[in-house]
């Protein structure tokens, strides 16, 4: 587990089955809230053409990129088919006192 937890947002900042963008130290992340009310974090940019995934669509455990409709599992980062073939990096998440933290290296 990480020892560098960074506050990304409040839990109420993210609707269920939605995603928001979070920038920190020049890096962009995407923070997801699943339909069963769990939080996840990945790199914020699609591995295909560096498009912001927070502008994409969340469906169940999938994030669909807004540019070419590439899909990833936001829980595992796994690329789910063309045109995306490089997995997304994922980050540990914890929720404490109404805030969402992501664990950075
Ligand atoms: S930029 Fe995301 S699928 Fe092409």
Tab-separated table of C-alpha atoms and ligand atoms in Angstrom:
chain	number	residue	atom	x	y	z
A	1	UNK	CA	0.000	0.000	0.000
A	2	UNK	CA	1.015	3.581	-0.557
A	3	UNK	CA	2.365	5.867	2.136
A	4	UNK	CA	1.746	8.964	0.028
A	5	UNK	CA	-2.004	9.560	0.167
A	6	UNK	CA	-3.261	12.634	-1.645
A	7	UNK	CA	-6.777	14.003	-1.228
A	8	UNK	CA	-8.471	13.973	-4.613
A	9	UNK	CA	-12.017	15.119	-3.851
A	10	UNK	CA	-14.984	14.767	-1.548
A	11	UNK	CA	-17.152	11.690	-2.074
A	12	UNK	CA	-20.034	13.967	-3.051
A	13	UNK	CA	-17.971	15.459	-5.887
A	14	UNK	CA	-18.452	12.254	-7.907
A	15	UNK	CA	-21.879	10.924	-8.817
A	16	UNK	CA	-22.486	7.196	-8.835
A	17	UNK	CA	-21.370	5.593	-12.109
A	18	UNK	CA	-19.411	8.699	-13.047
A	19	UNK	CA	-15.839	10.007	-13.237
A	20	UNK	CA	-14.062	13.294	-12.540
A	21	UNK	CA	-10.660	14.654	-13.414
A	22	UNK	CA	-8.055	15.321	-10.720
A	23	UNK	CA	-4.742	17.071	-11.398
A	24	UNK	CA	-1.812	16.887	-9.033
A	25	UNK	CA	1.850	17.884	-9.482
A	26	UNK	CA	1.545	18.048	-13.246
A	27	UNK	CA	-0.121	14.644	-13.492
A	28	UNK	CA	-3.726	13.968	-14.424
A	29	UNK	CA	-5.859	11.279	-12.832
A	30	UNK	CA	-9.421	10.047	-13.194
A	31	UNK	CA	-11.471	9.285	-10.082
A	32	UNK	CA	-14.405	6.901	-10.539
A	33	UNK	CA	-17.423	6.042	-8.447
A	34	UNK	CA	-18.875	2.664	-9.360
A	35	UNK	CA	-22.605	1.819	-9.427
A	36	UNK	CA	-22.085	-0.099	-6.167
A	37	UNK	CA	-20.567	3.011	-4.572
A	38	UNK	CA	-16.872	2.136	-4.531
A	39	UNK	CA	-14.129	4.539	-5.596
A	40	UNK	CA	-11.272	3.845	-8.026
A	41	UNK	CA	-8.463	5.842	-9.607
A	42	UNK	CA	-6.510	5.550	-12.844
A	43	UNK	CA	-4.247	7.691	-14.958
A	44	UNK	CA	-6.391	10.435	-16.430
A	45	UNK	CA	-5.313	10.105	-20.041
A	46	UNK	CA	-6.280	7.409	-22.502
A	47	UNK	CA	-3.300	5.242	-23.480
A	48	UNK	CA	-4.281	5.568	-27.131
A	49	UNK	CA	-4.054	9.329	-27.790
A	50	UNK	CA	-3.815	11.075	-24.429
A	51	UNK	CA	-7.443	12.159	-24.274
A	52	UNK	CA	-8.972	12.956	-20.873
A	53	UNK	CA	-10.958	9.947	-19.746
A	54	UNK	CA	-12.966	12.078	-17.334
A	55	UNK	CA	-14.829	13.308	-20.436
A	56	UNK	CA	-15.771	9.722	-21.228
A	57	UNK	CA	-18.639	7.498	-20.210
A	58	UNK	CA	-18.764	5.144	-17.210
A	59	UNK	CA	-20.816	1.963	-17.619
A	60	UNK	CA	-20.625	-0.637	-14.859
A	61	UNK	CA	-16.878	-1.186	-14.414
A	62	UNK	CA	-15.917	0.250	-17.811
A	63	UNK	CA	-14.680	3.681	-18.832
A	64	UNK	CA	-15.242	4.460	-22.487
A	65	UNK	CA	-12.880	7.003	-24.011
A	66	UNK	CA	-14.695	9.963	-25.618
A	67	UNK	CA	-12.411	10.060	-28.665
A	68	UNK	CA	-12.495	6.629	-30.325
A	69	UNK	CA	-14.664	4.730	-27.842
A	70	UNK	CA	-11.777	2.631	-26.540
A	71	UNK	CA	-12.706	0.831	-23.330
A	72	UNK	CA	-10.847	0.022	-20.141
A	73	UNK	CA	-11.807	-1.596	-16.883
A	74	UNK	CA	-11.299	1.256	-14.415
A	75	UNK	CA	-11.028	-1.332	-11.633
A	76	UNK	CA	-8.050	-3.197	-13.102
A	77	UNK	CA	-6.867	-0.820	-15.833
A	78	UNK	CA	-7.165	-3.592	-18.386
A	79	UNK	CA	-7.595	-2.462	-21.991
A	80	UNK	CA	-10.730	-4.072	-23.371
A	81	UNK	CA	-10.063	-3.998	-27.095
A	82	UNK	CA	-9.180	-1.901	-30.136
A	83	UNK	CA	-8.140	0.809	-30.519
A	84	UNK	CA	-6.730	0.654	-26.980
A	85	UNK	CA	-4.133	-2.037	-26.379
A	86	UNK	CA	-2.027	-0.572	-23.546
A	87	UNK	CA	-3.493	-0.977	-20.059
A	88	UNK	CA	-4.236	2.037	-17.859
A	89	UNK	CA	-2.287	2.486	-14.657
A	90	UNK	CA	-4.453	2.193	-11.566
A	91	UNK	CA	-3.885	3.631	-8.087
A	92	UNK	CA	-5.019	2.548	-4.621
A	93	UNK	CA	-7.907	4.530	-3.188
A	94	UNK	CA	-9.176	5.029	0.325
A	95	UNK	CA	-12.172	6.914	1.647
A	96	UNK	CA	-11.882	8.682	4.977
A	97	UNK	CA	-14.288	11.096	6.653
A	98	UNK	CA	-16.087	11.868	3.398
A	99	UNK	CA	-12.961	12.423	1.327
A	100	UNK	CA	-11.363	10.321	-1.395
A	101	UNK	CA	-7.583	9.813	-1.314
A	102	UNK	CA	-5.369	8.208	-3.929
A	103	UNK	CA	-2.122	6.514	-3.137
A	104	UNK	CA	0.854	7.748	-5.136
A	105	UNK	CA	4.326	6.298	-5.207
B	1	LIG	S1	-7.847	8.396	-27.662
B	1	LIG	FE1	-8.897	7.005	-26.398
B	1	LIG	S2	-9.538	5.472	-27.761
B	1	LIG	FE2	-8.374	6.801	-29.008
